[in-house]
Each structure stands twice: as structure tokens, then as C-alpha cells.
XYZ file of C-alpha atoms in Angstrom:
667
model
C -0.163 0.047 -0.045
C 3.020 2.253 1.033
C 4.674 1.581 -2.193
C 1.524 2.409 -4.478
C 1.536 5.859 -2.534
C 4.778 6.648 -2.900
C 4.203 6.049 -6.757
C 0.933 7.882 -6.903
C 2.836 10.795 -4.885
C 5.933 10.812 -7.924
C 3.510 10.362 -10.382
C 1.652 13.809 -9.285
C 4.842 15.391 -9.151
C 5.911 14.868 -12.271
C 2.743 16.105 -13.715
C 3.379 19.596 -11.607
C 7.086 19.571 -13.111
C 5.942 19.180 -16.582
C 2.958 21.819 -16.094
C 5.572 23.885 -14.649
C 8.086 23.541 -17.401
C 5.730 23.995 -20.383
C 4.713 27.824 -20.195
C 8.461 28.851 -19.910
C 8.343 30.222 -23.430
C 5.045 31.273 -23.223
C 5.733 33.434 -20.066
C 8.867 34.682 -21.722
C 7.279 35.453 -24.799
C 4.177 37.422 -22.693
C 7.391 39.238 -20.868
C 8.307 40.597 -24.060
C 4.815 41.458 -25.129
C 4.457 43.417 -22.069
C 7.533 44.985 -22.396
C 7.042 46.573 -25.999
C 3.538 47.698 -24.523
C 4.678 49.412 -21.994
C 7.449 50.898 -23.823
C 5.145 52.256 -26.126
C 3.263 53.978 -23.900
C 6.227 55.428 -21.887
C 6.773 57.068 -25.413
C 3.396 58.373 -26.231
C 4.038 61.986 -25.510
C -0.164 62.669 -25.173
C 0.000 60.704 -22.045
C 0.597 62.172 -18.126
C 4.268 63.015 -17.496
C 4.044 60.756 -14.154
C 2.116 57.705 -16.129
C 4.547 57.568 -18.104
C 7.499 57.207 -16.041
C 5.343 54.543 -14.523
C 4.845 52.773 -17.712
C 8.662 53.074 -18.384
C 9.340 51.276 -14.808
C 6.748 48.660 -15.560
C 8.648 48.142 -18.648
C 11.976 47.717 -16.753
C 10.827 45.539 -14.499
C 9.360 42.921 -16.989
C 12.494 42.634 -18.974
C 14.440 39.118 -18.534
C 17.599 40.355 -17.169
C 18.910 36.632 -17.245
C 19.058 36.294 -20.896
C 21.779 37.776 -22.728
C 20.156 38.119 -26.552
C 19.252 41.168 -28.541
C 15.830 41.147 -27.523
C 16.088 41.888 -23.993
C 19.035 44.209 -24.743
C 17.383 46.464 -26.931
C 14.270 46.625 -24.419
C 17.075 47.737 -22.077
C 18.175 49.955 -24.355
C 14.942 51.968 -24.676
C 13.973 51.922 -21.185
C 17.442 53.664 -20.319
C 17.238 56.024 -22.743
C 13.606 56.720 -21.206
C 15.677 57.129 -17.641
C 17.383 60.281 -19.339
C 14.613 61.724 -20.669
C 12.608 61.702 -17.267
C 15.762 62.889 -15.567
C 16.155 59.809 -13.095
C 19.542 59.559 -12.812
C 19.995 56.829 -10.475
C 18.013 54.381 -12.623
C 19.933 55.732 -15.343
C 23.221 55.120 -14.140
C 22.376 51.593 -13.162
C 20.719 50.601 -16.235
C 23.847 52.391 -18.231
C 26.294 49.880 -16.212
C 24.120 46.918 -16.930
C 23.923 47.916 -20.590
C 27.386 47.866 -21.150
C 27.896 44.752 -19.008
C 25.333 42.425 -21.411
C 26.912 44.005 -24.320
C 30.401 43.075 -23.942
C 29.094 39.476 -22.624
C 27.166 39.319 -26.018
C 30.352 40.438 -27.833
C 27.999 42.584 -30.415
C 29.674 46.064 -31.651
C 26.753 47.729 -31.828
C 25.414 47.164 -28.478
C 28.778 48.092 -27.202
C 28.848 51.319 -28.747
C 24.581 51.938 -27.716
C 25.873 50.949 -24.342
C 28.594 53.810 -24.024
C 26.368 56.422 -25.517
C 23.941 55.996 -22.109
C 27.037 55.803 -19.761
C 27.661 59.502 -21.702
C 24.343 60.218 -21.278
C 24.532 59.787 -17.463
C 27.447 61.413 -17.171
C 26.079 64.823 -19.158
C 23.107 64.936 -16.511
C 25.518 64.475 -13.826
C 27.121 67.667 -15.263
C 30.376 65.848 -15.304
C 31.290 66.868 -19.006
C 34.608 65.289 -19.482
C 33.547 61.946 -18.939
C 30.696 62.025 -21.102
C 32.765 63.364 -23.860
C 34.882 60.285 -23.492
C 32.121 57.923 -23.880
C 30.582 59.578 -26.522
C 33.463 59.389 -28.466
C 34.052 56.133 -27.879
C 30.562 55.049 -28.743
C 31.236 57.199 -31.987
C 34.372 55.400 -32.903
C 32.641 51.756 -32.527
C 29.687 53.016 -34.649
C 32.278 54.740 -37.345
C 34.104 51.341 -37.580
C 30.562 49.383 -38.195
C 29.048 52.155 -40.856
C 25.949 52.889 -38.329
C 25.563 56.496 -39.927
C 22.080 57.401 -38.124
C 23.390 56.191 -35.052
C 26.749 58.441 -35.314
C 24.378 61.661 -35.821
C 22.604 60.729 -32.721
C 25.856 60.495 -31.090
C 27.088 63.685 -32.614
C 24.170 65.260 -31.206
C 24.548 64.361 -27.429
C 28.180 65.674 -28.146
C 26.957 68.972 -29.075
C 24.424 68.826 -25.912
C 27.364 68.467 -23.969
C 29.826 71.099 -25.328
C 26.616 73.217 -24.930
C 26.702 72.345 -21.050
C 30.188 72.988 -20.640
C 29.672 76.441 -22.077
C 31.147 75.510 -25.046
C 28.476 77.315 -27.454
C 30.744 77.281 -30.698
C 31.783 74.452 -30.408
C 28.478 72.994 -29.952
C 27.537 74.849 -33.156
C 30.418 73.696 -34.796
C 29.164 70.044 -34.168
C 25.544 70.688 -34.914
C 26.589 72.165 -38.491
C 28.647 68.998 -39.159
C 25.652 66.897 -38.388
C 23.617 69.045 -40.761
C 26.669 68.321 -43.527
C 26.583 64.553 -42.983
C 22.892 64.377 -43.412
C 22.798 66.209 -46.586
C 25.520 64.060 -47.779
C 23.916 60.747 -46.787
C 20.648 62.264 -48.319
C 19.396 61.398 -44.369
C 15.469 62.528 -43.916
C 15.716 62.736 -40.163
C 13.707 65.902 -38.816
C 15.629 68.542 -37.788
C 13.463 70.088 -34.988
C 16.184 69.459 -32.075
C 19.474 70.245 -33.977
C 17.559 73.609 -34.943
C 16.630 74.151 -31.132
C 20.106 73.358 -30.035
C 21.753 75.943 -32.637
C 18.950 78.756 -31.427
C 20.352 77.553 -27.666
C 24.014 78.232 -28.915
C 23.036 81.681 -30.511
C 21.534 82.677 -27.526
C 24.126 81.875 -24.819
C 26.452 83.748 -27.587
C 23.697 86.847 -27.249
C 22.757 86.197 -30.661
C 19.320 86.355 -29.707
C 17.884 87.618 -33.440
C 19.679 85.030 -35.175
C 18.486 82.307 -32.331
C 14.985 82.794 -33.107
C 15.316 81.977 -37.012
C 16.590 78.762 -35.773
C 13.801 78.360 -33.380
C 11.312 79.221 -36.172
C 12.843 76.891 -38.407
C 12.068 74.255 -35.892
C 8.552 75.314 -35.356
C 7.999 74.912 -39.351
C 8.367 71.142 -39.057
C 6.257 68.393 -37.855
C 6.705 68.735 -33.948
C 5.287 66.527 -31.180
C 3.145 68.025 -28.602
C 5.887 67.770 -25.576
C 8.792 69.597 -28.242
C 6.719 72.667 -28.797
C 6.851 73.386 -25.018
C 10.233 73.168 -25.527
C 10.890 75.350 -28.288
C 8.107 77.480 -26.785
C 10.033 78.504 -23.726
C 13.580 78.861 -25.635
C 12.035 81.052 -27.923
C 10.452 83.570 -25.454
C 13.538 83.822 -23.214
C 15.490 85.434 -26.640
C 12.250 87.644 -26.850
C 12.467 88.763 -23.427
C 16.154 89.474 -23.764
C 15.713 91.571 -26.689
C 12.744 92.991 -25.162
C 9.754 91.975 -26.853
C 7.682 91.067 -24.097
C 4.425 90.896 -26.149
C 5.423 87.971 -28.263
C 6.771 86.036 -25.311
C 3.824 87.093 -23.074
C 1.880 84.980 -26.132
C 3.802 82.293 -26.617
C 4.060 81.331 -23.250
C 0.191 82.306 -22.006
C -0.749 80.040 -24.631
C 1.170 77.001 -22.977
C 0.285 77.973 -19.621
C -3.562 78.206 -20.628
C -3.493 74.722 -22.047
C -3.385 72.561 -18.965
C -2.355 69.690 -21.439
C 0.917 70.448 -21.364
C 0.855 70.076 -17.807
C 0.094 66.452 -17.813
C 2.214 65.941 -20.604
C 5.540 67.571 -19.154
C 4.880 69.349 -16.051
C 8.676 70.326 -15.954
C 8.617 72.053 -18.949
C 5.329 73.932 -17.799
C 6.415 75.001 -14.592
C 9.261 76.879 -16.937
C 6.882 78.014 -18.755
C 5.029 79.127 -15.977
C 8.428 80.902 -14.420
C 8.865 82.569 -17.543
C 5.746 84.045 -17.695
C 6.179 85.548 -14.332
C 9.434 86.477 -15.540
C 7.883 88.601 -18.638
C 5.247 89.909 -16.068
C 8.063 91.224 -14.097
C 9.785 92.998 -17.128
C 6.354 94.724 -18.221
C 5.794 95.715 -14.743
C 2.480 93.788 -14.273
C 2.986 92.672 -10.959
C -0.851 91.827 -10.192
C -0.123 87.785 -10.470
C 3.163 88.088 -8.970
C 4.801 86.130 -7.296
C 1.737 83.703 -6.811
C 2.877 81.980 -10.354
C 6.171 81.864 -8.957
C 5.228 79.982 -6.211
C 2.713 77.775 -8.659
C 6.088 76.697 -10.671
C 7.895 76.069 -7.697
C 5.246 73.560 -6.263
C 5.375 72.085 -10.043
C 9.124 71.528 -9.764
C 9.549 70.294 -6.197
C 6.769 67.615 -6.744
C 8.271 66.549 -9.670
C 11.531 66.333 -8.076
C 12.626 68.786 -11.414
C 16.168 70.386 -11.804
C 15.968 72.277 -15.196
C 14.626 75.925 -14.650
C 14.213 75.521 -10.892
C 16.969 77.843 -10.029
C 15.862 80.438 -12.618
C 12.607 80.277 -10.693
C 14.562 81.285 -7.571
C 16.201 84.204 -9.225
C 13.067 85.610 -10.528
C 11.354 85.637 -7.467
C 14.239 87.766 -6.032
C 14.261 89.586 -8.661
C 10.259 90.485 -8.110
C 11.141 90.893 -4.322
C 13.934 93.451 -4.849
C 11.652 95.017 -7.455
C 9.148 95.609 -4.235
C 11.936 96.610 -1.456
C 11.823 93.248 0.438
C 15.399 92.503 1.085
C 15.142 89.556 3.403
C 13.319 87.638 0.683
C 14.968 88.719 -2.331
C 18.621 87.503 -0.444
C 16.886 84.255 0.679
C 15.859 83.389 -2.635
C 19.068 84.262 -4.359
C 20.812 82.139 -2.128
C 18.349 79.195 -2.612
C 19.308 79.584 -6.705
C 22.983 79.742 -5.622
C 22.566 75.995 -4.023
C 20.142 74.642 -6.598
C 22.838 75.991 -9.079
C 25.663 74.050 -7.240
C 23.597 71.196 -7.125
C 23.433 70.953 -11.006
C 27.223 71.799 -11.212
C 26.377 74.200 -13.661
C 29.329 77.209 -13.804
C 27.196 79.350 -16.135
C 24.255 79.264 -13.498
C 25.871 79.753 -10.667
C 27.926 82.653 -11.982
C 23.966 84.135 -12.923
C 22.634 83.381 -9.412
C 25.711 85.039 -7.777
C 25.392 88.288 -10.127
C 21.698 88.523 -8.374
C 22.853 87.848 -4.882
C 25.557 90.358 -5.509
C 22.824 93.101 -6.441
C 20.372 92.099 -3.325
C 22.512 91.301 -0.318
C 24.885 94.307 -0.191
C 26.168 93.461 3.043
C 28.287 90.201 1.543
C 28.714 91.857 -1.694
C 32.348 91.871 -1.995
C 32.513 88.166 -0.513
C 29.877 86.918 -3.432
C 32.035 89.002 -5.829
C 35.205 86.922 -5.204
C 32.749 83.673 -5.277
C 31.685 85.044 -8.555
C 35.464 85.623 -9.923
C 36.428 82.019 -8.737
C 33.815 80.548 -10.503
C 34.444 82.524 -13.770
C 37.882 81.516 -13.306
C 37.216 77.738 -12.695
C 34.509 78.042 -15.444
C 37.104 79.192 -18.067
C 39.788 76.932 -17.023
C 37.350 73.721 -16.962
C 36.212 75.371 -20.852
C 40.029 75.637 -22.003
C 40.247 72.042 -20.589
C 37.458 70.892 -21.625
C 37.985 72.267 -25.317
C 41.819 70.556 -25.030
C 40.592 67.405 -24.020
C 37.909 67.395 -26.840
C 40.213 68.234 -29.187
C 42.405 65.375 -28.445
C 39.746 63.029 -28.587
C 38.274 64.498 -31.553
C 41.858 64.319 -33.312
C 42.344 60.746 -32.294
C 38.831 59.372 -33.502
C 39.512 61.804 -37.042
C 42.823 59.449 -37.467
C 40.822 56.475 -37.114
C 38.204 57.988 -39.387
C 41.109 58.512 -41.649
C 42.105 54.967 -41.588
C 38.916 54.045 -42.009
C 39.087 56.100 -45.572
C 42.130 54.829 -46.149
C 40.546 51.265 -46.022
C 37.569 51.914 -48.228
C 39.737 53.376 -50.751
C 42.045 50.460 -50.761
C 39.095 48.542 -50.832
C 37.471 50.301 -53.781
C 40.769 49.624 -55.702
C 41.264 46.051 -55.065
C 37.072 46.089 -55.974
C 37.969 47.909 -59.389
C 41.088 45.513 -60.077
C 38.779 42.839 -59.189
C 35.945 43.732 -61.407
C 38.540 44.635 -64.443
C 40.040 41.038 -64.036
C 36.460 39.420 -63.921
C 35.797 41.803 -67.118
C 38.343 40.498 -69.148
C 37.939 36.716 -67.994
C 33.917 37.030 -69.269
C 35.380 39.108 -72.461
C 37.394 36.157 -72.939
C 35.016 33.657 -72.375
C 32.500 35.504 -74.552
C 34.975 35.054 -77.358
C 35.783 31.600 -76.767
C 31.967 31.016 -76.741
C 31.348 32.687 -79.977
C 34.094 30.954 -81.737
C 32.756 27.361 -80.645
C 29.385 28.191 -81.634
C 30.846 29.388 -85.394
C 32.772 25.608 -85.023
C 29.568 23.992 -83.962
C 27.553 25.767 -86.685
C 30.202 25.088 -89.433
C 29.876 21.042 -88.446
C 25.941 21.655 -88.632
C 26.111 22.649 -91.880
C 28.582 19.811 -92.857
C 26.369 17.305 -91.129
C 23.174 18.382 -93.069
C 25.157 18.484 -96.515
C 26.285 14.429 -95.104
C 22.201 13.729 -94.079
C 21.190 15.270 -97.613
C 23.689 12.675 -99.628
C 22.605 10.029 -97.228
C 18.893 10.819 -97.903
C 19.879 10.774 -101.685
C 21.089 7.191 -101.516
C 18.475 5.821 -99.312
C 15.842 7.360 -101.705
C 17.969 5.466 -104.514
C 18.228 2.516 -102.530
C 14.460 2.303 -101.723
C 13.619 2.721 -105.186
C 15.697 -0.491 -106.258
C 14.154 -1.999 -103.187
C 10.561 -0.786 -104.592
C 11.901 -2.124 -108.289
C 13.107 -5.505 -106.818
C 9.967 -6.274 -105.034
C 7.538 -5.353 -108.086
C 9.604 -7.702 -109.990
C 9.437 -10.538 -106.832
C 5.804 -9.697 -106.989
C 5.511 -10.311 -110.709
C 7.665 -13.629 -110.306
C 5.260 -15.246 -107.776
C 2.366 -13.788 -109.670
C 3.587 -15.749 -112.781
C 3.998 -18.888 -110.342
C 0.548 -18.550 -109.043
C -1.033 -18.006 -112.500
C 1.129 -20.310 -114.409
C 1.929 -22.975 -111.693
C -0.225 -23.603 -109.140
C -3.505 -22.060 -110.826
C -3.229 -24.345 -113.678
C -2.205 -27.235 -111.839
C -5.709 -26.683 -109.717
C -7.840 -26.223 -113.020
C -6.141 -29.237 -114.457
C -6.894 -31.335 -111.088
C -10.365 -30.161 -110.654
C -11.032 -31.171 -114.286
C -9.783 -34.746 -113.629
C -11.526 -34.878 -110.429
C -14.949 -33.725 -112.187
C -15.333 -37.410 -113.646
C -16.278 -38.602 -110.160
C -19.524 -36.892 -110.451
C -20.540 -39.174 -113.438
C -18.538 -42.270 -112.866
C -18.107 -43.940 -109.655
C -16.363 -47.453 -110.854
C -13.538 -48.538 -109.164
C -10.808 -47.811 -112.177
C -12.279 -44.475 -112.229
C -11.698 -44.138 -108.229
C -8.184 -45.491 -108.598
C -7.063 -43.187 -111.458
C -8.819 -39.907 -109.437
C -6.402 -41.152 -106.414
C -3.160 -39.965 -108.748
C -4.720 -36.466 -108.619
C -5.549 -36.695 -105.119
C -1.898 -36.732 -104.403
C -1.428 -34.117 -106.730
C -3.023 -31.718 -104.351
C -0.827 -32.484 -101.331
C 1.808 -31.168 -103.925
C 0.114 -28.152 -105.105
C -0.412 -27.436 -101.178
C 3.697 -27.838 -100.626
C 4.013 -25.461 -103.271
C 1.629 -23.096 -101.785
C 3.374 -23.194 -98.348
C 6.665 -22.117 -100.325
C 5.172 -19.185 -101.922
C 3.148 -18.345 -98.738
C 6.717 -18.695 -96.808
C 8.095 -15.968 -99.154
C 5.187 -13.451 -98.746
C 5.619 -13.598 -95.041
C 8.583 -11.025 -94.558
C 6.411 -8.828 -96.801
C 2.692 -9.140 -95.215
C 3.739 -6.634 -92.349
C 4.994 -3.683 -94.592
C 1.404 -2.445 -95.439
C 0.020 0.289 -93.591
C -2.939 -1.361 -91.809
C -1.929 -4.968 -92.205
C -0.352 -5.667 -88.828
C -3.525 -4.111 -87.054
C -5.709 -6.468 -89.062
C -3.922 -9.044 -88.749
C -3.536 -8.704 -84.509
C -7.807 -7.662 -84.830
C -8.762 -11.237 -86.801
C -6.198 -12.894 -84.556
C -8.252 -11.841 -81.043
C -11.494 -12.508 -82.769
C -10.582 -16.151 -83.602
C -9.139 -16.382 -79.878
C -12.567 -14.945 -79.045
C -14.429 -17.389 -80.861
C -12.692 -20.420 -80.285
C -11.655 -20.206 -76.639
C -13.663 -19.250 -73.249
C -11.011 -16.362 -72.367
C -12.420 -13.240 -73.685
C -9.713 -11.122 -74.985
C -9.732 -7.288 -75.841
C -7.460 -5.336 -77.840
C -6.260 -1.974 -77.146
C -4.284 0.149 -79.386
C -2.441 3.654 -78.973
C -3.687 6.229 -81.728
C -0.407 7.983 -81.781
C 1.501 4.825 -82.851
C 2.653 5.587 -86.513
C 2.955 1.806 -87.912
C 4.484 3.127 -91.182
C 7.598 4.114 -89.230
C 7.887 0.649 -87.361
C 9.842 -2.257 -88.858
C 8.356 -5.313 -90.481
C 10.608 -7.429 -87.813
C 9.301 -5.542 -84.968
C 5.743 -6.136 -85.970
C 6.556 -9.700 -86.777
C 8.270 -10.621 -83.253
C 5.286 -8.915 -81.386
C 2.723 -10.768 -83.595
C 4.470 -13.852 -82.548
C 4.526 -13.108 -78.823
C 0.769 -12.462 -78.907
C 0.180 -15.485 -80.185
C 2.306 -17.361 -77.692
C 0.962 -15.485 -74.904
C -2.580 -16.005 -75.592
C -2.117 -19.699 -76.411
C -1.182 -19.683 -72.869
C -3.750 -17.903 -71.342
C -6.106 -19.973 -73.240
C -4.575 -23.415 -72.432
C -3.431 -22.724 -68.535
C -4.419 -19.631 -66.989
C -8.197 -20.392 -66.533
C -8.515 -16.365 -67.003
C -12.367 -15.148 -67.923
C -10.798 -11.911 -69.146
C -7.197 -10.985 -70.966
C -6.174 -7.672 -72.283
C -3.427 -6.732 -75.149
C -2.452 -3.386 -74.864
C 0.014 -1.517 -77.532
C 1.199 2.445 -76.841
C 3.976 4.517 -77.260
C 6.606 5.351 -74.658
C 9.005 7.305 -77.120
C 11.639 6.357 -78.025
C 9.802 3.349 -77.208
C 6.871 1.002 -78.296
C 5.160 -0.567 -75.300
C 3.644 -3.718 -74.951
C 1.312 -5.334 -72.107
C -0.661 -8.816 -71.973
C -2.705 -8.920 -68.743
C -5.048 -12.033 -67.610
C -7.094 -12.404 -64.214
C -6.395 -16.150 -64.207
C -4.764 -18.174 -61.435
C -1.241 -16.867 -62.250
C 2.158 -18.884 -61.488
C 5.342 -18.805 -59.617
C 7.439 -16.878 -61.779
C 10.982 -18.047 -59.974
C 10.143 -21.930 -61.284
C 11.422 -22.636 -64.285
C 8.763 -22.843 -67.009
C 8.191 -26.343 -68.447
C 7.555 -25.085 -71.737
C 9.764 -23.199 -74.042
C 6.937 -20.427 -74.907
C 8.106 -17.457 -72.380
C 12.019 -18.412 -73.327
C 10.948 -17.903 -77.051
C 9.197 -14.506 -76.309
C 12.428 -13.600 -74.121
C 14.702 -14.161 -77.284
C 12.588 -12.224 -79.726
C 12.576 -9.084 -77.178
C 16.763 -9.622 -76.911
C 16.847 -9.750 -80.184
C 15.069 -6.732 -80.556
C 17.086 -4.934 -77.968
C 14.419 -4.449 -75.571
C 13.275 -4.939 -71.908
C 11.004 -7.979 -71.133
C 9.407 -8.209 -67.344
C 6.494 -11.032 -66.145
C 4.935 -10.696 -62.733
C 1.942 -13.098 -61.499
C 0.440 -13.092 -58.236
C -0.687 -16.862 -57.302
C -5.064 -16.771 -57.794
C -4.962 -13.126 -59.078
C -3.552 -12.148 -62.578
C -0.595 -12.405 -64.686
C 1.023 -9.812 -66.752
C 3.412 -9.600 -69.201
C 5.321 -6.343 -70.115
C 7.769 -5.622 -73.035
C 9.586 -2.347 -74.189
C 11.404 -2.258 -77.394
C 13.034 0.594 -78.845
C 11.869 1.934 -82.355
């Protein structure tokens, strides 16, 4: 009993195990589907910002990180890029390191390059610009080696943005125009809204706001997303404010702030728009809605843990309190702006914040001014170091590009030589082929001429044969007429006396004439023998002979014979020898069927299977064992006849069922 229970338990566990094992691939597939679905939702600009962040986190949680294949690493890359867009530096750092690790294990250069790119994005957002540039150029170097031009353009955009954050606005613009040239060379149809926006930002920081507005407007003429409209509007409005065109700035910013849909899509940019609108009010001396608009913007910044623009909101608040002679609040907000700018590690923002603090905090103005100078000096040194490092990395990359171009040139030279050699070989083959064709044509002409001569000889020979045949016919006709016919007539007359006299003397006399009939029979046999080879040469004679034979068999025997003859057979082209042997085989086989087979039905088939004439003789008789040596010589005679015609002979028989003889003879 215990053994039975143990067996049942084992069986139950085995079933459970098998049930657990089967869905593995299905679970994996469903996970992939979930990742894809949540990534699509995270990329949907029309959804609320916090929802998109949640969807991206869900997509990341569904990635099977235990697998190391292109599907999992592709999903990881997309979620990592979203961490960058949503400014989640902690997750961006972890995901970028993981991606590089998986790409190196996969030994796939393309994914290694994209891993370095995501690492660069982390350092760029963390204001570690030199490290960012280092990883971006590593990515660019690999992508150049595998000719991924579109991905190179994306990396160049990241390099330009890093130059912008490092304060190298001229260098950033130089990179952007390099991208434009690359796209034109590649006939690339990538949308340039980000590119035009970045050029505008660089020009704005170089105090060329009129020129910056031209590029911002170029971007707005393109088909841009709802989210990007927020970005470009904020940038344009900043330039309008700088050149004193407050009305245009107000109109642009108010269109954003009044549409709450922008708050759902990207609250960070919406808060920046509110802050800029407040700054615009400040410049226009419209203080009624202030400082509430700045407080509202700060709530949104704080709620979404946003960094971009929050320090400027405190600067604008400080300006508001300065305008209202509220020194304490002006100093307090200016200090907050300085602290935030230091957290961002952005020297330009630190200097801008310090500049406002110097204005409002007169007591510590000297101390803050010294700090301003130190930051400015550090920024200039850092910018110089950044440019030097950038130039060195760019030079090393250019060297690789030159080596690549040289290799491509060598490849083209080798390809050109190879193509030339192939063309020469092909040309030689064509010439040889044409000469061979000419020789073949010449041989064909000679063969045709020889065939014509042979044909003429055959015609001559046939004419001679026809003449000989006619002569022979005349000879036989004469023999029949002058010999046999005369003898038959004479015998008939001599025997006619028996109709009048029946005495013994007359009968004895007529006996000699009866013996003469035997002699006439022998003479007819000889003549018949001479005619035998010619009877099958007539057009319809063979078919007629076979049909008569079948009728005779059906009349004299119990077996019913059927004859099937292919209408495509041209009996004029088949030799008399073949016809004669085929007829003899039919005679022999029919004799055997009638005598031994006990068959009710037999079928004789003659068909054309070019280049052979095929004959099949089948019956539904009792059959026999084909392995036994047959007693008679009929089957042996059939085989001999087929062998003489260089044909194939097979016989198949099933006991108590049927027998079939199959013959194939070349025509």
C-alpha cells in the first residue's frame, strides 16, 4: 500500500513539474509583449508625465535580465533612454552599467557602442562633461567602424549638447553644422527640430538672440510633437524677453500656461513656462499676478523632483522681491538659486545666481563677488580643459576615420582591379564561346550536307528495293497463275469425272490426282513462306492481322480477349521485323492464357512511350510462381524475340489473381 502511495506521489510531482516547464517560452513571450506595450505607452507624448514614468518603470521590471540576447538588450536600451528623458539619474546609472556589461558578454559592437552612449548620457546629466565626452567618442568610434551613420548622427547630437552644458557654445554649433553636412551627404531625411533648437540655444547664449529666433522658427515649421512645442516655446520666449519683445514672449508663454494638457504631458517644462511668464510680467511691470505664479511653478518643480529651470524660478522671485524692496526675501531666494545651481554643477547658472545675490545682498557683495570671480576663473579653466580634451579625443577619432577612409579607398581599388579582371575573363569566355558556336555551326552545315547525301542514297536504295519488290511480285504472280492455278484447274477437271462415274477404275485413276493436291499444298506453302516477310509492311496489315487473331481467339476459346492500341502509334515507321516478333509474342502469350490461365478476361495493350513501343498482356487467371523454371519453351521464345530487338521483358504473376507480361522495344 505504501509503495502504491509513493508511486502516486511521484507521478503527481512529475505532472506538476511538466506543467511548470511547458509555459516557460510562453511566459517569456508574454513578458516581451508586456515590455513592448509599456515602452510604447512611455513614449506616448500625449499621456501624463507621471504615467509615462510609471509605464517605463513597469517596462524595465518586465525585462528578463537573466537572458543575454538582442531582444532583452534592445528593451533595456529603450528604457535606459527613457530614464535619461525623465531625468532619473540613479536608474540611468544602474541601467547604463548593466547594458554595457550585457553588450560585452554578447560581444556585439553595435550594442557596446549604444551602451557607451547611455553611459555618456548619465555623465552629461550629472554635469561630468569630460567623462560624458569620453564615452560619446568611444561610442562614435565603434559606430564608425561598423558604418552606422544614423546612430553616429545621434551621438553627435549628444556631443553637441555636452559642449553646450560645458559652455562651449561655438564648439556645440560647429558639431551641429557637422551633423547638417553629414545628413546632406547621406541624403538623410531625419527631422531636424532638435538640431535647429540646439543651434538656437547656442546662439542665445552667445547673445545673438535675433539669430537664435531664426533657428527656433525653423524648428516650429517642421512637424513637431506636443512635448517639443513646450521646449521650443520656452526657448523662443527667453530670446524674445532678452531682446525686449515682451508681447511675443507673453503670447507664446500664455498659450502654453492656459492649456492644462501641457501640464499633464510634461510638468517640468510647464513649470518652466510659468516661471518665464512670471519673469515676462516682471519685465512688463505687471505685478498683479506675482509672486503667486512663481510659487505655483515651485510646487510643480518640487513635486516632480525637477532640476531644469528651478534655480531660475528662485532668481526671478529674488528679482520680484528686489523690485518690491523686500531685501530679506530677495536675498533668501537668490541664495536658494545659488545652492541649486551648485547642485546642478552648472558654472553659468552659478554665476548668474551669484550676480543676482551680489545685487540684493549689499552687505556680502564683496564676498559674493570674489566667489563669482573664482567660479568664472574655474569655468574658464574647465572650459579650456574641456576644449583641449575634446580636441584631443576628436583628433584621435579623426585619425581612425582617416584610416577607415584609407581602408575604404584600398577596398575600392582592390574591387576595381577585381572587376577589371572579371570583365577580361568574361570577355575571353564570350570570344571563346562565339568561336565554339561558329565551329558548331560549321559542323552542323557539314552534317546537314552529309545527311542530304545519305537521304539521296536512301531514296535511290528505296527505289531499287521497290523495283526488286515489284519484280518479285510479278514472279510470284506468274508462279501462282502459271503453276499453281493451272495445276488446280487441271486437278479440278480430272476430279470432276467422279460426278459421273464411281467405278473402281475411275476412283483408282482419281487417287493420283488427289496426291497432286498435296503437291500443290506444298507449293502454296513455299510461296506463302516467301510472302511472310512482306505482309507486315502494309500500312494497316498489322492491326488487321492482330484484330483477326483476337476475333478468332474469342470465337474458339472461353477467355475473352480485348485489344487496346494507342492512336499515336505510326505503324508505317515501325519495321516489319518488330511487327512480326510482336505478333508471334501475342500468339504465344494468348495460347498460354487459353491453355493454362483459366482466365475470364485478358487485355492486349500497345502504346507509344517514346522512344519505345510498349506492349502489355494481362489476364485475371490463376497465375503461377515466376521463380519456378517454366516447363514449356513459350516464355523463353518470347524473351529471345525481345532480346533480338534489344528490348526489355518482364513478367509478373500473383497466385490465384493475375499475370502480366510487359515489353518495351526501342523503335
